[in-house]
Amino acid sequence: MIKKLACTGVGAALLAGLVFGTDAYSYISTTASRVTDNVKNSVPVEFELDRARKMIQDLTPEIRRNMHLIAKEEVEVEKLQSRVGDLEEKLASNRSDIIRLKNDLDSGSTYFTYAGHEYSRNAVQTDLAGRFERFKTQDATRVKLESILRAREQGLEAARAKLDGMLTARRQLEVDVENLEARQKMVEVAQTSSKFAFDDSHLSKTKRLIDEIRTRIDVAERMVDVDGELAGEIQLDEQVDADISNEVASYFGLEIELDEEELAEVDTKAAEKLTKRIELSQLN
């Protein structure tokens, strides 16, 4: 199976070389890059957010290892500091004894008494020489230990700074993921709102249909009124032709001139109205 795949790959590479020539590698790499991008873009954002959270959680073991190393180094540094402190105290005491013996020898005495015992000058000189050699060795050790202590303290501070940086970076990554998740939810809400646009269009169509129905009913009602007028009651009086002169005078607020027949007709109508009013008052 592996041989078949290898042969297939080699054959594809040879075919690409024959078709594209020296540009074959460029075509192949570009195609692979585009395929990779398409695959990445097809992965859901929610999956990528979960993947980011998992990667942030994977930082915890490394952070804990660094915390353990720092704690161990802190213990070692404290032990070294205690050792240097004890050595400095011992050197201070030895220095005081060496200076005392030197001062005694400088006095020119032949014998010296220490703690109830008498010592000759040569014995004191020998003891002073031995004390001084041990002091120089111990002092050199102190210098080296202090140098080591400073280096380890600097390394410890650097490790603490690195750990603080990792903790800060992890917290920032967590905040970034939360912000991205919030933005993704906003996008989902916006997409949901855009889906409601279809419902709004459907609502508009429904309103338009109802308006059309209302218009048709209004038209039908008016047609019924028109049919009623066409099939109205019997006209009892003859239609009197309107006088165009009177209509013009009435519209523009001019005085209306009436002939004798028209005046007589107006007087007759006024008398009839007056008679009807009197009859009604008598009945009441």
mmCIF file of C-alpha atoms in Angstrom:
data_model
loop_
_atom_site.group_PDB
_atom_site.id
_atom_site.type_symbol
_atom_site.label_atom_id
_atom_site.label_comp_id
_atom_site.label_asym_id
_atom_site.label_seq_id
_atom_site.Cartn_x
_atom_site.Cartn_y
_atom_site.Cartn_z
ATOM 1 C CA MET A 1 0.000 0.000 0.000
ATOM 2 C CA ILE A 2 2.797 2.395 0.931
ATOM 3 C CA LYS A 3 4.659 1.519 -2.288
ATOM 4 C CA LYS A 4 1.533 2.296 -4.325
ATOM 5 C CA LEU A 5 1.124 5.658 -2.631
ATOM 6 C CA ALA A 6 4.809 6.446 -3.127
ATOM 7 C CA CYS A 7 4.636 5.468 -6.790
ATOM 8 C CA THR A 8 1.475 7.532 -7.246
ATOM 9 C CA GLY A 9 3.125 10.561 -5.657
ATOM 10 C CA VAL A 10 6.232 10.219 -7.774
ATOM 11 C CA GLY A 11 4.126 9.770 -10.889
ATOM 12 C CA ALA A 12 2.072 12.881 -10.075
ATOM 13 C CA ALA A 13 5.243 14.878 -9.501
ATOM 14 C CA LEU A 14 6.728 13.706 -12.812
ATOM 15 C CA LEU A 15 3.500 14.494 -14.636
ATOM 16 C CA ALA A 16 3.401 17.983 -13.100
ATOM 17 C CA GLY A 17 7.023 18.461 -14.118
ATOM 18 C CA LEU A 18 6.271 17.502 -17.676
ATOM 19 C CA VAL A 19 3.177 19.730 -17.891
ATOM 20 C CA PHE A 20 4.390 22.819 -16.038
ATOM 21 C CA GLY A 21 8.121 22.491 -16.425
ATOM 22 C CA THR A 22 10.244 24.526 -13.999
ATOM 23 C CA ASP A 23 7.083 26.180 -12.587
ATOM 24 C CA ALA A 24 5.744 22.853 -11.319
ATOM 25 C CA TYR A 25 6.855 23.452 -7.701
ATOM 26 C CA SER A 26 5.189 26.880 -7.689
ATOM 27 C CA TYR A 27 1.907 25.418 -8.962
ATOM 28 C CA ILE A 28 1.999 22.531 -6.503
ATOM 29 C CA SER A 29 2.849 24.728 -3.479
ATOM 30 C CA THR A 30 0.194 27.282 -4.434
ATOM 31 C CA THR A 31 -2.426 24.542 -4.822
ATOM 32 C CA ALA A 32 -1.481 22.998 -1.476
ATOM 33 C CA SER A 33 -1.637 26.401 0.221
ATOM 34 C CA ARG A 34 -5.054 27.132 -1.264
ATOM 35 C CA VAL A 35 -6.381 23.716 -0.226
ATOM 36 C CA THR A 36 -5.069 24.293 3.297
ATOM 37 C CA ASP A 37 -6.734 27.719 3.463
ATOM 38 C CA ASN A 38 -10.024 26.303 2.217
ATOM 39 C CA VAL A 39 -9.927 23.551 4.817
ATOM 40 C CA LYS A 40 -9.199 26.059 7.595
ATOM 41 C CA ASN A 41 -11.982 28.386 6.443
ATOM 42 C CA SER A 42 -14.445 25.484 6.393
ATOM 43 C CA VAL A 43 -13.857 24.762 10.097
ATOM 44 C CA PRO A 44 -16.632 26.342 12.249
ATOM 45 C CA VAL A 45 -15.619 29.290 14.417
ATOM 46 C CA GLU A 46 -17.111 27.613 17.505
ATOM 47 C CA PHE A 47 -14.800 24.641 16.992
ATOM 48 C CA GLU A 48 -11.786 26.945 16.678
ATOM 49 C CA LEU A 49 -12.790 28.752 19.898
ATOM 50 C CA ASP A 50 -13.008 25.420 21.723
ATOM 51 C CA ARG A 51 -9.619 24.515 20.292
ATOM 52 C CA ALA A 52 -8.170 27.805 21.559
ATOM 53 C CA ARG A 53 -9.590 27.146 25.041
ATOM 54 C CA LYS A 54 -8.023 23.669 25.015
ATOM 55 C CA MET A 55 -4.633 25.138 24.057
ATOM 56 C CA ILE A 56 -4.920 27.658 26.890
ATOM 57 C CA GLN A 57 -5.695 24.844 29.308
ATOM 58 C CA ASP A 58 -2.640 22.965 28.008
ATOM 59 C CA LEU A 59 -0.507 25.860 29.262
ATOM 60 C CA THR A 60 -1.386 24.983 32.879
ATOM 61 C CA PRO A 61 0.987 21.965 33.232
ATOM 62 C CA GLU A 62 3.900 23.976 31.846
ATOM 63 C CA ILE A 63 3.107 26.862 34.177
ATOM 64 C CA ARG A 64 2.928 24.498 37.137
ATOM 65 C CA ARG A 65 6.317 22.978 36.194
ATOM 66 C CA ASN A 66 7.832 26.438 36.096
ATOM 67 C CA MET A 67 6.245 27.271 39.437
ATOM 68 C CA HIS A 68 7.747 24.096 40.920
ATOM 69 C CA LEU A 69 11.202 24.954 39.541
ATOM 70 C CA ILE A 70 10.951 28.468 40.917
ATOM 71 C CA ALA A 71 9.876 27.199 44.339
ATOM 72 C CA LYS A 72 12.800 24.755 44.388
ATOM 73 C CA GLU A 73 15.238 27.479 43.349
ATOM 74 C CA GLU A 74 13.874 29.784 46.045
ATOM 75 C CA VAL A 75 14.672 27.125 48.653
ATOM 76 C CA GLU A 76 18.194 26.680 47.269
ATOM 77 C CA VAL A 77 18.789 30.422 47.195
ATOM 78 C CA GLU A 78 17.593 30.765 50.780
ATOM 79 C CA LYS A 79 19.988 27.990 51.842
ATOM 80 C CA LEU A 80 22.847 29.707 50.009
ATOM 81 C CA GLN A 81 21.971 33.028 51.596
ATOM 82 C CA SER A 82 22.049 31.394 55.046
ATOM 83 C CA ARG A 83 25.407 29.790 54.267
ATOM 84 C CA VAL A 84 26.903 33.081 53.139
ATOM 85 C CA GLY A 85 25.519 34.816 56.225
ATOM 86 C CA ASP A 86 27.037 32.217 58.590
ATOM 87 C CA LEU A 87 30.369 32.446 56.788
ATOM 88 C CA GLU A 88 30.416 36.217 57.068
ATOM 89 C CA GLU A 89 29.772 36.030 60.806
ATOM 90 C CA LYS A 90 32.561 33.463 61.197
ATOM 91 C CA LEU A 91 34.962 35.574 59.145
ATOM 92 C CA ALA A 92 34.174 38.641 61.255
ATOM 93 C CA SER A 93 34.990 36.682 64.443
ATOM 94 C CA ASN A 94 38.191 35.210 62.950
ATOM 95 C CA ARG A 95 39.280 38.629 61.743
ATOM 96 C CA SER A 96 38.874 39.988 65.267
ATOM 97 C CA ASP A 97 41.009 37.114 66.716
ATOM 98 C CA ILE A 98 43.694 37.575 64.046
ATOM 99 C CA ILE A 99 43.980 41.294 64.747
ATOM 100 C CA ARG A 100 44.205 40.575 68.505
ATOM 101 C CA LEU A 101 47.061 38.128 68.030
ATOM 102 C CA LYS A 102 48.840 40.530 65.700
ATOM 103 C CA ASN A 103 48.540 43.352 68.203
ATOM 104 C CA ASP A 104 49.882 41.086 70.972
ATOM 105 C CA LEU A 105 52.879 40.147 68.837
ATOM 106 C CA ASP A 106 53.499 43.806 67.998
ATOM 107 C CA SER A 107 53.792 44.522 71.749
ATOM 108 C CA GLY A 108 57.173 42.730 71.807
ATOM 109 C CA SER A 109 56.354 40.328 74.671
ATOM 110 C CA THR A 110 58.001 36.896 74.836
ATOM 111 C CA TYR A 111 55.115 35.005 76.452
ATOM 112 C CA PHE A 112 51.339 35.460 76.151
ATOM 113 C CA THR A 113 48.500 34.191 78.290
ATOM 114 C CA TYR A 114 45.145 33.144 76.734
ATOM 115 C CA ALA A 115 42.310 31.459 78.679
ATOM 116 C CA GLY A 116 44.656 30.685 81.634
ATOM 117 C CA HIS A 117 47.334 29.134 79.446
ATOM 118 C CA GLU A 118 50.747 30.614 78.673
ATOM 119 C CA TYR A 119 52.141 30.496 75.120
ATOM 120 C CA SER A 120 55.515 31.433 73.752
ATOM 121 C CA ARG A 121 56.012 34.014 71.054
ATOM 122 C CA ASN A 122 56.802 31.349 68.447
ATOM 123 C CA ALA A 123 53.616 29.439 69.284
ATOM 124 C CA VAL A 124 51.553 32.587 68.909
ATOM 125 C CA GLN A 125 53.209 33.394 65.575
ATOM 126 C CA THR A 126 52.538 29.886 64.294
ATOM 127 C CA ASP A 127 48.914 30.033 65.413
ATOM 128 C CA LEU A 128 48.482 33.478 63.801
ATOM 129 C CA ALA A 129 49.924 32.262 60.483
ATOM 130 C CA GLY A 130 47.531 29.280 60.428
ATOM 131 C CA ARG A 131 44.535 31.424 61.349
ATOM 132 C CA PHE A 132 45.413 33.948 58.650
ATOM 133 C CA GLU A 133 45.705 31.268 55.905
ATOM 134 C CA ARG A 134 42.357 29.750 56.877
ATOM 135 C CA PHE A 135 40.824 33.230 56.934
ATOM 136 C CA LYS A 136 42.040 33.988 53.408
ATOM 137 C CA THR A 137 40.664 30.662 52.164
ATOM 138 C CA GLN A 138 37.317 31.227 53.848
ATOM 139 C CA ASP A 139 37.172 34.810 52.581
ATOM 140 C CA ALA A 140 37.825 33.616 49.019
ATOM 141 C CA THR A 141 35.053 31.028 49.481
ATOM 142 C CA ARG A 142 32.750 33.802 50.679
ATOM 143 C CA VAL A 143 33.484 35.864 47.572
ATOM 144 C CA LYS A 144 32.695 32.893 45.314
ATOM 145 C CA LEU A 145 29.538 32.043 47.215
ATOM 146 C CA GLU A 146 28.355 35.636 47.014
ATOM 147 C CA SER A 147 29.002 35.624 43.279
ATOM 148 C CA ILE A 148 27.041 32.385 42.900
ATOM 149 C CA LEU A 149 24.283 33.784 45.118
ATOM 150 C CA ARG A 150 23.961 36.922 43.002
ATOM 151 C CA ALA A 151 23.799 34.855 39.801
ATOM 152 C CA ARG A 152 21.146 32.535 41.206
ATOM 153 C CA GLU A 153 19.133 35.469 42.586
ATOM 154 C CA GLN A 154 19.209 37.098 39.158
ATOM 155 C CA GLY A 155 18.152 33.838 37.536
ATOM 156 C CA LEU A 156 15.364 33.487 40.080
ATOM 157 C CA GLU A 157 14.118 36.990 39.350
ATOM 158 C CA ALA A 158 14.216 36.256 35.623
ATOM 159 C CA ALA A 159 12.269 33.025 36.177
ATOM 160 C CA ARG A 160 9.690 34.879 38.274
ATOM 161 C CA ALA A 161 9.358 37.532 35.582
ATOM 162 C CA LYS A 162 8.911 34.804 32.947
ATOM 163 C CA LEU A 163 6.276 33.082 35.065
ATOM 164 C CA ASP A 164 4.445 36.370 35.616
ATOM 165 C CA GLY A 165 4.597 36.952 31.883
ATOM 166 C CA MET A 166 3.130 33.515 31.179
ATOM 167 C CA LEU A 167 0.345 34.054 33.719
ATOM 168 C CA THR A 168 -0.428 37.489 32.278
ATOM 169 C CA ALA A 169 -0.362 36.111 28.729
ATOM 170 C CA ARG A 170 -2.691 33.259 29.703
ATOM 171 C CA ARG A 171 -5.133 35.655 31.340
ATOM 172 C CA GLN A 172 -4.992 37.884 28.258
ATOM 173 C CA LEU A 173 -5.616 34.880 26.005
ATOM 174 C CA GLU A 174 -8.624 33.919 28.116
ATOM 175 C CA VAL A 175 -9.958 37.478 27.813
ATOM 176 C CA ASP A 176 -9.320 37.423 24.057
ATOM 177 C CA VAL A 177 -11.237 34.159 23.685
ATOM 178 C CA GLU A 178 -14.134 35.566 25.714
ATOM 179 C CA ASN A 179 -14.192 38.703 23.554
ATOM 180 C CA LEU A 180 -14.092 36.630 20.373
ATOM 181 C CA GLU A 181 -16.901 34.444 21.689
ATOM 182 C CA ALA A 182 -18.975 37.547 22.474
ATOM 183 C CA ARG A 183 -18.323 38.911 18.971
ATOM 184 C CA GLN A 184 -19.286 35.555 17.462
ATOM 185 C CA LYS A 185 -22.567 35.604 19.395
ATOM 186 C CA MET A 186 -23.224 39.133 18.085
ATOM 187 C CA VAL A 187 -22.613 37.855 14.570
ATOM 188 C CA GLU A 188 -25.042 35.003 15.196
ATOM 189 C CA VAL A 189 -27.634 37.474 16.497
ATOM 190 C CA ALA A 190 -27.116 39.655 13.427
ATOM 191 C CA GLN A 191 -27.498 36.628 11.169
ATOM 192 C CA THR A 192 -30.675 35.654 12.999
ATOM 193 C CA SER A 193 -31.983 39.207 12.599
ATOM 194 C CA SER A 194 -31.229 39.052 8.885
ATOM 195 C CA LYS A 195 -33.336 35.908 8.705
ATOM 196 C CA PHE A 196 -36.233 37.880 10.185
ATOM 197 C CA ALA A 197 -36.071 40.123 7.119
ATOM 198 C CA PHE A 198 -37.788 37.320 5.177
ATOM 199 C CA ASP A 199 -40.587 37.261 7.742
ATOM 200 C CA ASP A 200 -40.879 41.041 7.483
ATOM 201 C CA SER A 201 -41.207 40.728 3.705
ATOM 202 C CA HIS A 202 -43.908 38.129 4.173
ATOM 203 C CA LEU A 203 -45.670 40.468 6.606
ATOM 204 C CA SER A 204 -45.526 43.259 4.040
ATOM 205 C CA LYS A 205 -47.050 40.990 1.428
ATOM 206 C CA THR A 206 -49.841 40.072 3.843
ATOM 207 C CA LYS A 207 -50.555 43.740 4.602
ATOM 208 C CA ARG A 208 -50.616 44.519 0.888
ATOM 209 C CA LEU A 209 -53.076 41.689 0.273
ATOM 210 C CA ILE A 210 -55.376 42.924 3.040
ATOM 211 C CA ASP A 211 -55.205 46.445 1.608
ATOM 212 C CA GLU A 212 -56.168 45.097 -1.808
ATOM 213 C CA ILE A 213 -59.119 43.224 -0.282
ATOM 214 C CA ARG A 214 -60.208 46.393 1.537
ATOM 215 C CA THR A 215 -60.044 48.346 -1.744
ATOM 216 C CA ARG A 216 -62.146 45.762 -3.555
ATOM 217 C CA ILE A 217 -64.781 45.872 -0.790
ATOM 218 C CA ASP A 218 -64.841 49.696 -0.918
ATOM 219 C CA VAL A 219 -65.330 49.576 -4.683
ATOM 220 C CA ALA A 220 -68.100 46.980 -4.294
ATOM 221 C CA GLU A 221 -69.879 49.167 -1.689
ATOM 222 C CA ARG A 222 -69.750 52.174 -3.999
ATOM 223 C CA MET A 223 -71.078 50.116 -6.874
ATOM 224 C CA VAL A 224 -74.007 49.064 -4.661
ATOM 225 C CA ASP A 225 -74.724 52.759 -3.896
ATOM 226 C CA VAL A 226 -74.583 53.604 -7.589
ATOM 227 C CA ASP A 227 -76.941 50.738 -8.442
ATOM 228 C CA GLY A 228 -79.314 52.004 -5.757
ATOM 229 C CA GLU A 229 -79.320 55.455 -7.243
ATOM 230 C CA LEU A 230 -79.988 54.069 -10.701
ATOM 231 C CA ALA A 231 -82.915 52.070 -9.378
ATOM 232 C CA GLY A 232 -84.210 54.901 -7.143
ATOM 233 C CA GLU A 233 -87.720 56.109 -6.289
ATOM 234 C CA ILE A 234 -90.186 57.624 -8.797
ATOM 235 C CA GLN A 235 -89.595 61.344 -9.418
ATOM 236 C CA LEU A 236 -92.755 63.219 -8.566
ATOM 237 C CA ASP A 237 -91.896 66.750 -9.708
ATOM 238 C CA GLU A 238 -90.600 67.854 -13.027
ATOM 239 C CA GLN A 239 -86.952 68.750 -13.160
ATOM 240 C CA VAL A 240 -86.502 72.489 -13.311
ATOM 241 C CA ASP A 241 -83.711 73.702 -15.538
ATOM 242 C CA ALA A 242 -81.195 75.714 -13.611
ATOM 243 C CA ASP A 243 -80.657 79.315 -14.609
ATOM 244 C CA ILE A 244 -76.953 79.694 -15.504
ATOM 245 C CA SER A 245 -77.040 83.424 -14.753
ATOM 246 C CA ASN A 246 -78.303 82.793 -11.244
ATOM 247 C CA GLU A 247 -75.672 80.108 -10.653
ATOM 248 C CA VAL A 248 -72.863 82.476 -11.736
ATOM 249 C CA ALA A 249 -74.253 85.289 -9.559
ATOM 250 C CA SER A 250 -74.586 82.967 -6.563
ATOM 251 C CA TYR A 251 -71.031 81.586 -6.990
ATOM 252 C CA PHE A 252 -69.428 85.061 -7.196
ATOM 253 C CA GLY A 253 -71.730 86.706 -4.599
ATOM 254 C CA LEU A 254 -73.538 88.994 -7.101
ATOM 255 C CA GLU A 255 -77.095 90.257 -6.834
ATOM 256 C CA ILE A 256 -79.628 88.035 -8.576
ATOM 257 C CA GLU A 257 -82.115 89.761 -10.856
ATOM 258 C CA LEU A 258 -85.536 88.099 -11.000
ATOM 259 C CA ASP A 259 -88.340 88.811 -13.430
ATOM 260 C CA GLU A 260 -91.986 89.250 -12.355
ATOM 261 C CA GLU A 261 -92.905 85.579 -12.750
ATOM 262 C CA GLU A 262 -89.921 84.467 -10.687
ATOM 263 C CA LEU A 263 -90.719 87.067 -7.992
ATOM 264 C CA ALA A 264 -94.328 85.862 -7.874
ATOM 265 C CA GLU A 265 -93.165 82.259 -7.575
ATOM 266 C CA VAL A 266 -90.773 83.211 -4.731
ATOM 267 C CA ASP A 267 -93.561 85.088 -2.912
ATOM 268 C CA THR A 268 -95.904 82.113 -3.322
ATOM 269 C CA LYS A 269 -93.322 79.725 -1.844
ATOM 270 C CA ALA A 270 -92.623 82.069 1.077
ATOM 271 C CA ALA A 271 -96.366 82.307 1.809
ATOM 272 C CA GLU A 272 -96.703 78.525 1.737
ATOM 273 C CA LYS A 273 -93.820 78.136 4.211
ATOM 274 C CA LEU A 274 -95.348 80.733 6.552
ATOM 275 C CA THR A 275 -98.755 78.988 6.424
ATOM 276 C CA LYS A 276 -97.165 75.623 7.323
ATOM 277 C CA ARG A 277 -95.376 77.153 10.316
ATOM 278 C CA ILE A 278 -98.632 78.670 11.630
ATOM 279 C CA GLU A 279 -100.485 75.346 11.263
ATOM 280 C CA LEU A 280 -97.717 73.505 13.139
ATOM 281 C CA SER A 281 -97.748 76.038 15.984
ATOM 282 C CA GLN A 282 -101.531 75.644 16.348
ATOM 283 C CA LEU A 283 -101.251 71.883 16.542
ATOM 284 C CA ASN A 284 -98.615 72.085 19.258
#
